[in-house]
PDB file of C-alpha atoms in Angstrom:
ATOM      1  CA  MET A 101     203.689 -41.616 108.530  1.00 52.00           C
ATOM      2  CA  LYS A 102     200.270 -42.643 109.976  1.00 53.00           C
ATOM      3  CA  ILE A 103     201.948 -44.693 112.751  1.00 54.00           C
ATOM      4  CA  PHE A 104     204.286 -41.862 113.787  1.00 51.00           C
ATOM      5  CA  PHE A 105     201.196 -39.478 114.048  1.00 49.00           C
ATOM      6  CA  PHE A 106     199.185 -42.210 116.104  1.00 49.00           C
ATOM      7  CA  MET A 107     202.174 -42.661 118.215  1.00 52.00           C
ATOM      8  CA  THR A 108     202.647 -38.986 118.777  1.00 51.00           C
ATOM      9  CA  LEU A 109     198.872 -38.414 119.481  1.00 50.00           C
ATOM     10  CA  PHE A 110     198.786 -41.293 121.663  1.00 52.00           C
ATOM     11  CA  CYS A 111     201.868 -39.985 123.775  1.00 59.00           C
ATOM     12  CA  THR A 112     200.532 -36.639 124.043  1.00 49.00           C
ATOM     13  CA  MET A 113     197.226 -37.882 125.122  1.00 48.00           C
ATOM     14  CA  SER A 114     198.752 -40.084 127.934  1.00 44.00           C
ATOM     15  CA  SER A 115     198.823 -38.604 131.463  1.00 36.00           C
ATOM     16  CA  LEU A 116     202.201 -37.957 132.909  1.00 35.00           C
ATOM     17  CA  SER A 117     203.606 -40.667 135.005  1.00 37.00           C
ATOM     18  CA  ILE A 118     206.661 -40.266 137.102  1.00 35.00           C
ATOM     19  CA  SER A 119     208.992 -43.222 137.864  1.00 39.00           C
ATOM     20  CA  ALA A 120     209.041 -44.451 141.588  1.00 39.00           C
ATOM     21  CA  GLN A 121     212.582 -43.285 141.993  1.00 42.00           C
ATOM     22  CA  HIS A 122     211.514 -39.623 141.353  1.00 41.00           C
ATOM     23  CA  THR A 123     209.571 -38.716 144.501  1.00 37.00           C
ATOM     24  CA  SER A 124     209.422 -34.765 143.891  1.00 41.00           C
ATOM     25  CA  GLY A 125     206.172 -34.878 141.841  1.00 47.00           C
ATOM     26  CA  THR A 126     207.806 -33.639 138.797  1.00 55.00           C
ATOM     27  CA  LEU A 127     210.665 -34.954 136.569  1.00 63.00           C
ATOM     28  CA  ASP A 128     213.439 -32.342 136.070  1.00 64.00           C
ATOM     29  CA  SER A 129     214.811 -33.280 132.546  1.00 59.00           C
ATOM     30  CA  LYS A 130     218.010 -31.067 133.198  1.00 66.00           C
ATOM     31  CA  LYS A 131     218.787 -33.228 136.239  1.00 79.00           C
ATOM     32  CA  VAL A 132     218.053 -36.488 135.024  1.00 83.00           C
ATOM     33  CA  LYS A 133     220.512 -37.914 132.535  1.00 91.00           C
ATOM     34  CA  VAL A 134     219.249 -40.187 130.091  1.00 94.00           C
ATOM     35  CA  ILE A 135     221.206 -41.884 127.126  1.00 95.00           C
ATOM     36  CA  ASN A 136     218.604 -41.212 124.435  1.00 95.00           C
ATOM     37  CA  THR A 137     217.546 -37.880 122.843  1.00 94.00           C
ATOM     38  CA  LEU A 138     214.461 -39.359 121.405  1.00 95.00           C
ATOM     39  CA  ASP A 139     211.887 -41.452 122.961  1.00 96.00           C
ATOM     40  CA  PRO A 140     212.757 -45.066 121.464  1.00 96.00           C
ATOM     41  CA  ILE A 141     209.006 -45.791 121.067  1.00 97.00           C
ATOM     42  CA  CYS A 142     207.418 -42.646 119.301  1.00 96.00           C
ATOM     43  CA  LYS A 143     210.699 -40.727 118.532  1.00 95.00           C
ATOM     44  CA  MET A 144     209.415 -37.376 120.507  1.00 94.00           C
ATOM     45  CA  LYS A 145     212.546 -35.384 121.870  1.00 92.00           C
ATOM     46  CA  THR A 146     212.940 -36.379 125.635  1.00 88.00           C
ATOM     47  CA  SER A 147     214.520 -33.065 126.333  1.00 84.00           C
ATOM     48  CA  MET A 148     211.117 -31.506 125.411  1.00 83.00           C
ATOM     49  CA  SER A 149     208.644 -34.140 126.918  1.00 84.00           C
ATOM     50  CA  LEU A 150     210.858 -36.354 129.503  1.00 91.00           C
ATOM     51  CA  SER A 151     208.127 -37.946 131.986  1.00 92.00           C
ATOM     52  CA  ASP A 152     209.236 -41.199 132.815  1.00 94.00           C
ATOM     53  CA  THR A 153     212.412 -43.276 132.792  1.00 95.00           C
ATOM     54  CA  ALA A 154     213.441 -46.983 132.964  1.00 96.00           C
ATOM     55  CA  VAL A 155     216.805 -48.507 133.548  1.00 96.00           C
ATOM     56  CA  TYR A 156     218.096 -51.231 131.299  1.00 96.00           C
ATOM     57  CA  LYS A 157     221.639 -52.766 131.388  1.00 95.00           C
ATOM     58  CA  ASN A 158     222.676 -50.077 133.824  1.00 95.00           C
ATOM     59  CA  LYS A 159     221.533 -47.114 131.324  1.00 96.00           C
ATOM     60  CA  ILE A 160     218.700 -44.735 132.083  1.00 96.00           C
ATOM     61  CA  TYR A 161     216.193 -44.340 129.197  1.00 96.00           C
ATOM     62  CA  GLY A 162     213.914 -41.530 129.007  1.00 95.00           C
ATOM     63  CA  PHE A 163     210.282 -41.553 127.655  1.00 95.00           C
ATOM     64  CA  CYS A 164     207.576 -39.130 127.064  1.00 93.00           C
ATOM     65  CA  SER A 165     204.812 -41.155 128.700  1.00 94.00           C
ATOM     66  CA  LYS A 166     204.165 -44.248 130.735  1.00 95.00           C
ATOM     67  CA  SER A 167     202.599 -45.988 127.753  1.00 96.00           C
ATOM     68  CA  CYS A 168     205.977 -45.547 125.805  1.00 96.00           C
ATOM     69  CA  LYS A 169     207.824 -46.942 128.831  1.00 97.00           C
ATOM     70  CA  THR A 170     205.568 -49.962 129.026  1.00 97.00           C
ATOM     71  CA  GLU A 171     206.068 -50.709 125.266  1.00 97.00           C
ATOM     72  CA  PHE A 172     209.824 -50.603 125.713  1.00 97.00           C
ATOM     73  CA  LYS A 173     209.653 -52.859 128.741  1.00 97.00           C
ATOM     74  CA  LYS A 174     207.982 -55.551 126.500  1.00 97.00           C
ATOM     75  CA  ASN A 175     210.925 -55.715 124.268  1.00 96.00           C
ATOM     76  CA  PRO A 176     213.943 -53.621 125.527  1.00 96.00           C
ATOM     77  CA  VAL A 177     216.449 -55.344 123.413  1.00 96.00           C
ATOM     78  CA  LYS A 178     214.547 -54.252 120.128  1.00 95.00           C
ATOM     79  CA  TYR A 179     214.366 -50.669 121.130  1.00 95.00           C
ATOM     80  CA  SER A 180     217.657 -49.985 122.893  1.00 90.00           C
ATOM     81  CA  LYS A 181     219.665 -50.607 119.649  1.00 83.00           C
TER      82      LYS A 181
END
């Protein structure tokens, strides 16, 4: 429970970071189709807080923050299951 709270707080405090493939300045979660409904790191709903994406094995994963994306990139096999 403490880890979940910390990750939620950490993700909420992180500044928004938009993937380089999105040049409009904001990420429209209705236009970006990600395969996950929850951020694989902190479990926040991507439909409510999508701010960054990463492509792994030709699939687009959504994240609530750059920090969650960075953590995913350290071990994508673990988090893409």
